[in-house]
Short mmCIF file of C-alpha atoms in Angstrom, two decimals:
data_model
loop_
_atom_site.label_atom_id
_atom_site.label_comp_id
_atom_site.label_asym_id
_atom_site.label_seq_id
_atom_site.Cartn_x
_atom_site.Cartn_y
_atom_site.Cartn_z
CA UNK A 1 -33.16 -37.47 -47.42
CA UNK A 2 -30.38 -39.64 -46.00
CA UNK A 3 -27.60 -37.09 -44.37
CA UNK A 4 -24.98 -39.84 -43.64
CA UNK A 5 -21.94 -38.50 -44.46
CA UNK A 6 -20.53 -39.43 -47.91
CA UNK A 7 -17.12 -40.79 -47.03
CA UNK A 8 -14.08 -39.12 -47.08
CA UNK A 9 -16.56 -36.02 -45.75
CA UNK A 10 -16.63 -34.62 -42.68
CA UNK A 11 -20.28 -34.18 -40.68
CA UNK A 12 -20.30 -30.53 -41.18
CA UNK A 13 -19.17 -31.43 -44.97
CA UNK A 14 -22.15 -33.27 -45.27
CA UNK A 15 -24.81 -30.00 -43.41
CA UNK A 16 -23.51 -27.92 -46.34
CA UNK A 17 -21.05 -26.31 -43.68
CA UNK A 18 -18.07 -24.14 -46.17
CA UNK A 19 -15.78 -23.93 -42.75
CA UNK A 20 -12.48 -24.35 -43.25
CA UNK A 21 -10.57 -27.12 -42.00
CA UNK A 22 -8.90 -25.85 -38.76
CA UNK A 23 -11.67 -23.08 -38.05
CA UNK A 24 -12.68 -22.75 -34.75
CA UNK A 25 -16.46 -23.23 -36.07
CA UNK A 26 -15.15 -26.60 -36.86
CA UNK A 27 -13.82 -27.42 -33.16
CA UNK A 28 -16.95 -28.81 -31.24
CA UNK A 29 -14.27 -29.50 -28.25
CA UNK A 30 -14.13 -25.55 -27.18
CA UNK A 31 -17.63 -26.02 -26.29
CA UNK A 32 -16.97 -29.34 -24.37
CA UNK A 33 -14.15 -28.00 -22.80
CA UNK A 34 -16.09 -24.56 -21.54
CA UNK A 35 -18.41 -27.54 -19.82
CA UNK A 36 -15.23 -29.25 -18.18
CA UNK A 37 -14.52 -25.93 -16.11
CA UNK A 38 -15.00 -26.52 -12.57
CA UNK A 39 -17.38 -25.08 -10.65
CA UNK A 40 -16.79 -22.29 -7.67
CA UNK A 41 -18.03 -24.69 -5.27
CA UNK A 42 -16.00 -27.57 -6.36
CA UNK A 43 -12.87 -25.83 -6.66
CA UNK A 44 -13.68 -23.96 -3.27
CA UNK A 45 -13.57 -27.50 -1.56
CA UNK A 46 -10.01 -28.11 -3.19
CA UNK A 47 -8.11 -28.89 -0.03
CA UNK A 48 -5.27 -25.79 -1.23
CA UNK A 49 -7.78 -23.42 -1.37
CA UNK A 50 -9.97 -24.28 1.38
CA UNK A 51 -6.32 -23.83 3.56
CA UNK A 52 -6.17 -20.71 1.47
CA UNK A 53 -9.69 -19.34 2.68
CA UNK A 54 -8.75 -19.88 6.31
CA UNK A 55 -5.16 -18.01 5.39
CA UNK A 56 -6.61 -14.87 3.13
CA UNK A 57 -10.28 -15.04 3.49
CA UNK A 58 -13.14 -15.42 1.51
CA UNK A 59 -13.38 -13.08 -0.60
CA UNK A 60 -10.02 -12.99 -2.58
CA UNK A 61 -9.88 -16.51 -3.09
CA UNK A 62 -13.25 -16.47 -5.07
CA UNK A 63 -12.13 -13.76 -6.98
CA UNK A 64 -8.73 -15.79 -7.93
CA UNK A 65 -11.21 -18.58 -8.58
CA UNK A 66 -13.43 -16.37 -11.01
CA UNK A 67 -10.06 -15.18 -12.64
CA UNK A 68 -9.07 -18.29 -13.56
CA UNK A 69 -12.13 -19.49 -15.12
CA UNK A 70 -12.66 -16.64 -17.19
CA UNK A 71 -8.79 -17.59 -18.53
CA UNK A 72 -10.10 -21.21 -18.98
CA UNK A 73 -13.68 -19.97 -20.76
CA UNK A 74 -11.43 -17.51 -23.58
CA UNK A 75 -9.25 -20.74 -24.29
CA UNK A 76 -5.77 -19.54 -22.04
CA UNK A 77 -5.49 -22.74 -20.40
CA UNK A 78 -7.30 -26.34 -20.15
CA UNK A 79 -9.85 -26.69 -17.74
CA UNK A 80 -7.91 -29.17 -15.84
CA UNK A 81 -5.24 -26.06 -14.79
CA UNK A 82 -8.09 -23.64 -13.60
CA UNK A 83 -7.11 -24.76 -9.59
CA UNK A 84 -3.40 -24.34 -9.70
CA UNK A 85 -3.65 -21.23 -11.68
CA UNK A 86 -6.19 -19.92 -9.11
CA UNK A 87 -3.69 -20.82 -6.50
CA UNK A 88 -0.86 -18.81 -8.42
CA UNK A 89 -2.97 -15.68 -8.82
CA UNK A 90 -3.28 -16.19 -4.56
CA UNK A 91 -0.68 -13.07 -2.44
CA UNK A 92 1.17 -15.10 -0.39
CA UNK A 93 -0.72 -13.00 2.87
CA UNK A 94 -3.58 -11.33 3.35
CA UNK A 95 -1.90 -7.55 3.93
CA UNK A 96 -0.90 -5.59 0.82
CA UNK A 97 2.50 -5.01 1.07
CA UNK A 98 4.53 -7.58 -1.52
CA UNK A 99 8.00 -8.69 0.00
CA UNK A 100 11.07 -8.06 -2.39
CA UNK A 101 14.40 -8.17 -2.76
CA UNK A 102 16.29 -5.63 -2.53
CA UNK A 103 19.10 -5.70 -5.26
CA UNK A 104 19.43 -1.44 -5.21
CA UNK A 105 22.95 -1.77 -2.89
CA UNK A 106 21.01 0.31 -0.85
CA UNK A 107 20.84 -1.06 2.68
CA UNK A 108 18.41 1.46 3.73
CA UNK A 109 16.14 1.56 1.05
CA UNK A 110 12.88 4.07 2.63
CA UNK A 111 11.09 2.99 -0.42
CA UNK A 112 11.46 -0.30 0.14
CA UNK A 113 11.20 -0.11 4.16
CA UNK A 114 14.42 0.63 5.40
CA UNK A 115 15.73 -2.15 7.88
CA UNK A 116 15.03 -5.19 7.35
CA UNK A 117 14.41 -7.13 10.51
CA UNK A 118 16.07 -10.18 11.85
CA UNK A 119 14.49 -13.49 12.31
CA UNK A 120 14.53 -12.86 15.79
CA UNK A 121 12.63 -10.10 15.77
CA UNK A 122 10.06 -11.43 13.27
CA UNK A 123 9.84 -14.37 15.69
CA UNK A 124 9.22 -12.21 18.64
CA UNK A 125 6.65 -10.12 16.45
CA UNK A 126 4.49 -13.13 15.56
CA UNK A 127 5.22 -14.56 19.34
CA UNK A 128 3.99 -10.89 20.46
CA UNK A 129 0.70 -10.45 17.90
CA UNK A 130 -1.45 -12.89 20.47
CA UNK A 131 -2.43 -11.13 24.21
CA UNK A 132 1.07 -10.42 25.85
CA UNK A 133 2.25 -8.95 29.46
CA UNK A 134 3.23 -5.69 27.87
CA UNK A 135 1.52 -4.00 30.72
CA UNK A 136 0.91 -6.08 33.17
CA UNK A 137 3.48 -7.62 36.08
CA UNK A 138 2.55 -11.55 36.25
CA UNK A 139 4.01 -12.23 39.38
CA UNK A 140 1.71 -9.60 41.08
CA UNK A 141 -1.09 -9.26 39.13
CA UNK A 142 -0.80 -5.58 38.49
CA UNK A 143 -0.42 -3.01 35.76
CA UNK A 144 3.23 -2.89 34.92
CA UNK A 145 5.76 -0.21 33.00
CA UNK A 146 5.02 -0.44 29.23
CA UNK A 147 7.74 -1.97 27.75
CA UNK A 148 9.96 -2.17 30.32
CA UNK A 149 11.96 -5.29 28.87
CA UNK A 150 12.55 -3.18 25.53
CA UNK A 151 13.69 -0.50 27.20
CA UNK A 152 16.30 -1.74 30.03
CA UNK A 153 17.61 -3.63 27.14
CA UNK A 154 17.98 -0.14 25.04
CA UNK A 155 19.29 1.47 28.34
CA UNK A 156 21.80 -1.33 28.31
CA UNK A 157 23.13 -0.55 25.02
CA UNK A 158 23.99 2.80 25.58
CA UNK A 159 25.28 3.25 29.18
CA UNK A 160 25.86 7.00 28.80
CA UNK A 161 21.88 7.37 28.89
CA UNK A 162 20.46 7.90 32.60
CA UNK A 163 17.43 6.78 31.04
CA UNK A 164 15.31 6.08 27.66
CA UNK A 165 12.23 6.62 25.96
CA UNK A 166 10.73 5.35 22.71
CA UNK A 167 7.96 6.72 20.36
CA UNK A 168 6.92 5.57 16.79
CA UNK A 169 9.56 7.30 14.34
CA UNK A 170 12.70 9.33 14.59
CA UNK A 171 10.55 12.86 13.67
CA UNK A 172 8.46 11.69 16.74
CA UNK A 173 11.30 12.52 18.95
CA UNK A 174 12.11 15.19 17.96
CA UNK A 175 8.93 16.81 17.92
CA UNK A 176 8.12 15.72 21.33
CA UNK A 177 11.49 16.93 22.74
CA UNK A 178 10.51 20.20 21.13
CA UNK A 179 6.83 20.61 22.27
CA UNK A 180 7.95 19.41 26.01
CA UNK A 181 11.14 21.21 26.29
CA UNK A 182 10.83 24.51 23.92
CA UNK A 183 6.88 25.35 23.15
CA UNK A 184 6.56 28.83 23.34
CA UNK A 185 10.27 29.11 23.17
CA UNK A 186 13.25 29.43 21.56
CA UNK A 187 15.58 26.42 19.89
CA UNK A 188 19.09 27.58 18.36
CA UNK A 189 20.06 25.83 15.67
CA UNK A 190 22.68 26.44 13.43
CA UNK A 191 21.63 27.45 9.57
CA UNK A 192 23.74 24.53 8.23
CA UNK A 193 21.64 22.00 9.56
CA UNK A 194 18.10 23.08 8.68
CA UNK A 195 17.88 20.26 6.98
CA UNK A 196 15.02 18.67 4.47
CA UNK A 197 14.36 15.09 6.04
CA UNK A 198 12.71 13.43 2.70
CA UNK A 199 9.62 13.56 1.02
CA UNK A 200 9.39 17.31 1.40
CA UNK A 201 9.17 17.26 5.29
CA UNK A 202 11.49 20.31 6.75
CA UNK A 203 13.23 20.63 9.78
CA UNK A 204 12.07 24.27 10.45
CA UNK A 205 8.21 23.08 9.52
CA UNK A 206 8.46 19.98 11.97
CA UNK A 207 9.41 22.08 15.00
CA UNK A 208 7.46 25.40 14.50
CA UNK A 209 4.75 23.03 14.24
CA UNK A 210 4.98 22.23 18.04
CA UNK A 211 5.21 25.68 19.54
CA UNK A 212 8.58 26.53 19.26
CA UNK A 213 10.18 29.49 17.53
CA UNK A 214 13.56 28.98 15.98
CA UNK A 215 16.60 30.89 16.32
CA UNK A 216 19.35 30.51 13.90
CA UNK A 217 23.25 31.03 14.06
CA UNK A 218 25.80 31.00 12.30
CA UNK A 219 26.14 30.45 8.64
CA UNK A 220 25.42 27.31 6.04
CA UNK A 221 29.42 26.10 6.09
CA UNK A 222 30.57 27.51 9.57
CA UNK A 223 29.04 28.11 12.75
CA UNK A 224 30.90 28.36 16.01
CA UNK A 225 30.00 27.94 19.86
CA UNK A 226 30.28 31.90 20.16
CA UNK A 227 27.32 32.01 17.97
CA UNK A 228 25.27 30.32 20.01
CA UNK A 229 26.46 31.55 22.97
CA UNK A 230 25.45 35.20 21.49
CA UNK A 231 21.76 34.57 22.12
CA UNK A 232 21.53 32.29 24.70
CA UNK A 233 18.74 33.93 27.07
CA UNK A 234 15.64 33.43 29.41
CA UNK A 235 13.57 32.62 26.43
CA UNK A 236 16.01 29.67 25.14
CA UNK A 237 14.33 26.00 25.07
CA UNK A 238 17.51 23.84 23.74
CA UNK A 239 19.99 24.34 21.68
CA UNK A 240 19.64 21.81 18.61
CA UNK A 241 22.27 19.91 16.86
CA UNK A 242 21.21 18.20 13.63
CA UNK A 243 22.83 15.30 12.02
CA UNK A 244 23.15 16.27 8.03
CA UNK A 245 22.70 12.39 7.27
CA UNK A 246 21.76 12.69 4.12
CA UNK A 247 24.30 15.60 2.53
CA UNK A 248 27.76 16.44 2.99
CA UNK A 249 29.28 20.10 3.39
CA UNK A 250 32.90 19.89 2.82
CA UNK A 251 35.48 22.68 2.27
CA UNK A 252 36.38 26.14 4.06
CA UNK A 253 33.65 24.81 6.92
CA UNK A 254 33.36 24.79 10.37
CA UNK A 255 30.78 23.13 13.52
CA UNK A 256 30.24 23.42 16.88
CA UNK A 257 30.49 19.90 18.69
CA UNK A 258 28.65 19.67 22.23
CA UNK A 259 31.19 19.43 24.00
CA UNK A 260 32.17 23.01 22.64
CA UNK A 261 27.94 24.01 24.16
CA UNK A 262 27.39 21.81 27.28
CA UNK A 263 28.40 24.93 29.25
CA UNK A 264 25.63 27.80 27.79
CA UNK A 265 23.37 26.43 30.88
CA UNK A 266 20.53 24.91 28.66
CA UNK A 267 19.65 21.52 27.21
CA UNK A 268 21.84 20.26 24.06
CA UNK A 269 19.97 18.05 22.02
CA UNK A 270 21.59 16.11 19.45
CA UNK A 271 19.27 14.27 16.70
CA UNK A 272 21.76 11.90 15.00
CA UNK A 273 19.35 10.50 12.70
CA UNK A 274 20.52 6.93 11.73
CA UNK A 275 20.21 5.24 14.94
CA UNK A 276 23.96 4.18 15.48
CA UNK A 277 23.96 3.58 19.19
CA UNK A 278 27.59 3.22 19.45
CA UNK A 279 30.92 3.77 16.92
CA UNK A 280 31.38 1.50 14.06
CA UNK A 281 34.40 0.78 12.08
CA UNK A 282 33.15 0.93 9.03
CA UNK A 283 31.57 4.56 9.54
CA UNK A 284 34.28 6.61 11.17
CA UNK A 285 32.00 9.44 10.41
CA UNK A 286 28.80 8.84 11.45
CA UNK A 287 27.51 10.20 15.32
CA UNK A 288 26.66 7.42 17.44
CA UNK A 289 24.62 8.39 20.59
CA UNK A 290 26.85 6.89 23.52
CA UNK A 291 29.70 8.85 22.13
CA UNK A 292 27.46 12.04 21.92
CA UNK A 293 26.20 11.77 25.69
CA UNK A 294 29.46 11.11 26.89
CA UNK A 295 30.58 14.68 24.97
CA UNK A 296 28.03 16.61 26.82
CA UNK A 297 24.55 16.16 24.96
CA UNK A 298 21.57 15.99 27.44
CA UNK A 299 19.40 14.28 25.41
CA UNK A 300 19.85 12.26 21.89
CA UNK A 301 17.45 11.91 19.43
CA UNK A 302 17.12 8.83 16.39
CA UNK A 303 15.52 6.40 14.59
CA UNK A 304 15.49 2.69 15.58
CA UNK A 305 15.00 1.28 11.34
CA UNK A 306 18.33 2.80 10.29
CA UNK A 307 21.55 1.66 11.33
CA UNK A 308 20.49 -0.02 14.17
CA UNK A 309 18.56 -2.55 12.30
CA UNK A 310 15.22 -2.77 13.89
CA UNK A 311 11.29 -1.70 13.40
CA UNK A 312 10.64 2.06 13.06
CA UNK A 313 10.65 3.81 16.00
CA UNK A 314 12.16 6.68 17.56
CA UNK A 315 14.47 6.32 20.74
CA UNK A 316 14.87 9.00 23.04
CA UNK A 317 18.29 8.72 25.25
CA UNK A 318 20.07 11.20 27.51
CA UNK A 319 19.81 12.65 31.25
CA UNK A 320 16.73 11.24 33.40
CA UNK A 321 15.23 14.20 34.23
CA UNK A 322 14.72 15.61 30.89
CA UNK A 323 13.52 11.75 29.28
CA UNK A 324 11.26 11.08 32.13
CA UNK A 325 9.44 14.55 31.66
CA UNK A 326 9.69 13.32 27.64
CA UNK A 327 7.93 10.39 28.78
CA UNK A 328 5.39 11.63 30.95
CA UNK A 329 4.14 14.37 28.20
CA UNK A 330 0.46 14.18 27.17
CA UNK A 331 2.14 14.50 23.65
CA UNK A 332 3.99 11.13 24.46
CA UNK A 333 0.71 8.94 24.77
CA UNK A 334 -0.11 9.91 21.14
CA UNK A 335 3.25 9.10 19.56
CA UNK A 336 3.95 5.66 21.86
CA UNK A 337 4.66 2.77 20.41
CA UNK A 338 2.63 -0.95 20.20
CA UNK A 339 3.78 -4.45 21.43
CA UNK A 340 4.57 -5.57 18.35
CA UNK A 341 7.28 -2.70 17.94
CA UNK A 342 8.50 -3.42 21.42
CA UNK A 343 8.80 -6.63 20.69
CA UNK A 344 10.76 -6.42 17.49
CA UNK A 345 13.67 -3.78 19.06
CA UNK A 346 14.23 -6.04 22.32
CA UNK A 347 14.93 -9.01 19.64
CA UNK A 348 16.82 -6.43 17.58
CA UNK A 349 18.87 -5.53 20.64
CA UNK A 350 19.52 -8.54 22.29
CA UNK A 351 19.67 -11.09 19.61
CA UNK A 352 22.03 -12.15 16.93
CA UNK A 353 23.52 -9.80 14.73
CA UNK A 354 20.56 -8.07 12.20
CA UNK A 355 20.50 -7.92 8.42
CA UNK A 356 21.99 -4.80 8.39
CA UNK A 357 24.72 -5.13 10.84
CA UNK A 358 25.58 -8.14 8.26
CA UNK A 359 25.14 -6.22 4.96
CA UNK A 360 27.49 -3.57 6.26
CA UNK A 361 30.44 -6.43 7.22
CA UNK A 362 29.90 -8.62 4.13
CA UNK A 363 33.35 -9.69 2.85
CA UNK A 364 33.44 -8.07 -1.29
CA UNK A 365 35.35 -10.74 -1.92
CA UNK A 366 32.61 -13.09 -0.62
CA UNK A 367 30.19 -11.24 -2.83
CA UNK A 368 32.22 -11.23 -5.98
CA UNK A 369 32.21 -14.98 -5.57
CA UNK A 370 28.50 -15.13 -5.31
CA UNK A 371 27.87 -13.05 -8.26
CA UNK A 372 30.37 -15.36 -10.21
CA UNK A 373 28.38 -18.68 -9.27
CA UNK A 374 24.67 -16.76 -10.21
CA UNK A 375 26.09 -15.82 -13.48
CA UNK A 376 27.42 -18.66 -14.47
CA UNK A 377 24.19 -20.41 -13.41
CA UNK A 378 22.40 -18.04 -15.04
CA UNK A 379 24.23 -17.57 -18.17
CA UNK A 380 24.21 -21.62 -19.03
CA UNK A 381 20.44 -20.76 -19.54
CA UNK A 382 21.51 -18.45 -22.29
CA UNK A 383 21.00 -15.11 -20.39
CA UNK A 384 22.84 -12.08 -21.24
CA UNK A 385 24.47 -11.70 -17.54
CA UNK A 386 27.56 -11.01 -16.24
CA UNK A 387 29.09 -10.76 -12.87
CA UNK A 388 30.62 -7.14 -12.14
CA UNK A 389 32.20 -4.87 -9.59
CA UNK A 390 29.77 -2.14 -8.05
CA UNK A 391 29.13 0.17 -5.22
CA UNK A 392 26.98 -0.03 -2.33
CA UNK A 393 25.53 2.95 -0.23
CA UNK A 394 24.44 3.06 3.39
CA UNK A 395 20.85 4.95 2.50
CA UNK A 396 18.39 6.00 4.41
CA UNK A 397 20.04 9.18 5.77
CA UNK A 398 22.98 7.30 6.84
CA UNK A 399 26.60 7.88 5.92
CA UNK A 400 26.69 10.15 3.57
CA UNK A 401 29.20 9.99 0.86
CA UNK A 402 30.11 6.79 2.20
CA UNK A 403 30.64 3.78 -0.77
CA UNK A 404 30.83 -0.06 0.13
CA UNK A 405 32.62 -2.14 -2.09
CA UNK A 406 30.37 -4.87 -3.77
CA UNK A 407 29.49 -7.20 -6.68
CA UNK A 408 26.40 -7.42 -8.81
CA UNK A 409 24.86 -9.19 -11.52
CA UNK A 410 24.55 -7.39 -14.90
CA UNK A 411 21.63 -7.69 -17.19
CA UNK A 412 19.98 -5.83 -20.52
CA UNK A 413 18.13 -2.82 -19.11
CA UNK A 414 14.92 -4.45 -19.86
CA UNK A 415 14.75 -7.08 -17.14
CA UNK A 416 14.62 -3.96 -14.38
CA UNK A 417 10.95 -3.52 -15.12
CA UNK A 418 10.91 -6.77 -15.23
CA UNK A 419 11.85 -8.39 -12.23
CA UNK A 420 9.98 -5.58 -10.63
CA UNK A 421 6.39 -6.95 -11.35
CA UNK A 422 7.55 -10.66 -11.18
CA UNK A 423 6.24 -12.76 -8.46
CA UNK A 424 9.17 -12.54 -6.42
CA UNK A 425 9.62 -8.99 -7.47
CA UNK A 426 13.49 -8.26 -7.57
CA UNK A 427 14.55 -4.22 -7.44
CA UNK A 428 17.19 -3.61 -8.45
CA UNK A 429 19.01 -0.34 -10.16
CA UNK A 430 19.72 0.98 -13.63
CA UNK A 431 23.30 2.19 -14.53
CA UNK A 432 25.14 2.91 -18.26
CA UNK A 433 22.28 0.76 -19.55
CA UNK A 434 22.44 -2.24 -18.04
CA UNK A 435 20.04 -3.95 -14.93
CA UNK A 436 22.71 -4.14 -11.97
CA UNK A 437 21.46 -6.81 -8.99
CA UNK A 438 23.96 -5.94 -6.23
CA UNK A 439 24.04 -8.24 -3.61
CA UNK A 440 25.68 -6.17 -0.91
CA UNK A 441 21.46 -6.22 0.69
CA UNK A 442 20.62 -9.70 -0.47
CA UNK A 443 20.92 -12.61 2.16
CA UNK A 444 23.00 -15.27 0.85
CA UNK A 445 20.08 -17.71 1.57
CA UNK A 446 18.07 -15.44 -0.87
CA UNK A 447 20.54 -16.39 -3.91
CA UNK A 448 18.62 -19.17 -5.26
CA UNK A 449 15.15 -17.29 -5.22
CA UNK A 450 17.26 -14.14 -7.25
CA UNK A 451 17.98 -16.96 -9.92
CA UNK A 452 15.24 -18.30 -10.13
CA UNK A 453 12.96 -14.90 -10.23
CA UNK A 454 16.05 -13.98 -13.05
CA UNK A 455 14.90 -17.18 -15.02
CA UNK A 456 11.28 -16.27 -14.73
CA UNK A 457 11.64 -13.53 -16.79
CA UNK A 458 14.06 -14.78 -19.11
CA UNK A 459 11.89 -18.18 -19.95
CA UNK A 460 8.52 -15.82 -19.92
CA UNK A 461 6.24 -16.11 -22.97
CA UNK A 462 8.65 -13.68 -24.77
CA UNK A 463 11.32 -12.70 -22.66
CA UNK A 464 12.18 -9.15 -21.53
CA UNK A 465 12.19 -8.21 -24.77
CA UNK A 466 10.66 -4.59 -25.03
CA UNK A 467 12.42 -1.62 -23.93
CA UNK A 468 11.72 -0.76 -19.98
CA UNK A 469 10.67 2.34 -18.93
CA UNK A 470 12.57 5.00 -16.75
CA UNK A 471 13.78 3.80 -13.35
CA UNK A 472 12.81 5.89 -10.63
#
């Protein structure tokens, strides 16, 4: 029987075939194209992600690989785009922490890592990740002072100090002032400043944990140097002055300074908390630990990621005696820090001015004219967006109360979710309804990637469209 197709009928016309025109049945190319998808080992010796083997290994480059095939094989894309979208499913490193940008107007966002460092002290990390002479003198050949370069250039900064000490995180320092100075003993502290530190971690907990039994004086709004001086005795480790960095009291209230307790014949510590190492003119209010020495503390405790801009880490600073027994602690082996720390606060210390120091000078008349140029940008795309006023805060137990005047972009709620899970995720805040991007944290350099990652979402297959969830 001759089954040439009549004309005017298609081949599967002619087979008895009743597919309609236009059903996939009728499309022999999704079969031919299924045969046109590379395979692993051909896109594996694709120059990009060959380099992107040596950069992330193995492993998550063949699953990218496998990804994008299976989006080729259910029709998604052509066969032809199965490399570069392999490459785009690729993290840009091989750790799991995604950089963002931080559009909260929080500088010191814990969530988001607090301080971000400078380029100086992400050049001396990478310089630093290779063997280094943390320990070792070069000229002589023999072991050396850990970290000595990081720490004259801390003593430096805060000439008060007759010496200083640094472990891995402001809590650290505390509890190893505690466990070496007051375990088995007493530290005074005044009820106002048992203070919650975040995530659920007390005050009272931390330091009963080393040893130590606490003794408190006074009252939540007032406490007065006779009240410590009431139960000073044999038994007393320190007297302990906290820092509330991340409340205010205000009202009929009243503090001891110490100055007012340098005289009761024991240590004063003073934990400031944000790491401010000396006053600054836009925080009138917040305890920097020169100033504190110099009014009679004998030892100062804080936290190297706040204020002051660098890697987390807590510094101890105050009278010799009492830091080089600190140091010397079997405690302090446990809580030291590594060379790549040490490296990062020298940079922070003795290099340019960090992201942070800059955030908290930025001119809000400089920002308002950046968020004017993004939204008009932005808005020529046909994006709902407008440039507005807003306020920053310091964060991270800093400042308290404390408002920096800023500018932000202003988007439909729905592009806070967003942003958050695009591939230059962008955090920013939610407030009356609206997606506010301040700028008060955001480099200037870092304008053009916030438009762009703004685009992204507005251009997406169907734009941010669907309500967002809550913002935490």
């Amino acid at each position: 029987m001759d089954q040439r197709p009549v004309p005017g009928r298609t081949a599967e016309d002619a087979t008895g075939s009743t597919a309609a025109p236009g059903d996939p049945a009728r499309r022999p190319d999704v079969t031919d194209a299924r045969r046109r998808i590379p395979r692993t080992d051909a896109l594996l010796r694709d120059p990009r992600l060959s380099a992107a083997v040596d950069r992330l290994g193995p492993q998550r480059v063949k699953a990218a690989v496998h990804q994008a095939q299976e989006r080729a094989r259910a029709g998604g894309i052509p066969p032809e785009q199965v490399p570069q979208t392999a490459l785009s499913l690729l993290p840009g490193t091989a750790g799991g922490l995604r950089p963002v940008i931080n559009a909260t107007g929080v500088l010191l966002h814990t969530n988001l890592g607090r301080a971000p460092l400078s380029a100086a002290a992400r050049q001396a990390v990478r310089e630093a990740a290779g063997p280094t002479d943390v320990e070792l003198d070069l000229t002589t050949g023999v072991r050396a002072g850990r970290g000595r370069s990081a720490l004259a250039a801390l003593h430096e900064r805060v000439p008060a100090a007759g010496a200083v000490h640094v472990v891995n995180n402001g809590a650290a320092a505390l509890v190893l002032a505690a466990t070496a100075l007051a375990a088995g003993k007493e530290i005074v502290v005044s009820r106002g400043e048992m203070v919650e530190i975040g995530d659920g971690f007390r005050l009272p907990d931390l330091l009963v944990s080393t040893g130590a039994r606490l003794r408190e004086v006074g009252t939540t709004n007032r406490t007065t140097a006779a009240d410590y001086a009431a139960v000073i005795g044999p038994d007393t480790g320190f007297v302990l002055k906290v820092h509330p960095s991340n409340f205010r009291i205000t009202g009929f209230t009243r503090s001891a300074e110490p100055a007012d307790l340098a005289g009761l014949g024991v240590p004063v510590v003073v934990d400031i908390g944000s790491g401010l190492l000396a006053p600054h003119p836009a925080l009138p209010g917040e305890p920097d630990a020169d100033s504190q020495l110099r009014a009679g503390a004998a030892l100062v405790t804080a936290s190297g990621d706040k204020l002051l801009g660098g890697p987390q880490c807590g510094l101890l600073l105050g009278r010799k005696d009492l830091v080089h027994a600190l140091a010397r602690h079997p405690l302090a082996r446990a809580l030291r820090v590594d060379k790549l720390t040490l490296a990062a606060l020298e940079a922070t210390l003795t290099g340019p001015s960090t992201p942070t120091a800059l955030a908290l000078t930025a001119d809000p008349d400089r920002l308002a004219a950046r968020a004017g140029r993004l939204a008009a940008t932005l808005a020529a795309y046909g994006i709902d967006v407008r440039a507005v006023e807003s306020a920053a805060t310091v964060g991270g137990g800093g400042a308290p109360g404390t408002t920096l005047t800023s500018a932000a972009l202003s988007l439909p709620e729905p592009y806070a979710a967003a942003l958050r899970t695009g591939r230059v995720p962008v955090v920013g805040r939610l407030e009356a309804g609206r997606c506010l991007l301040d700028l008060r944290a955001v480099p200037e350099e870092d304008d053009v990637r916030l438009a762009e990652a703004v685009r992204s979402v507005a251009q997406g297959p169907a734009g941010p469209s669907a309500p967002a969830g809550p913002e935490g």
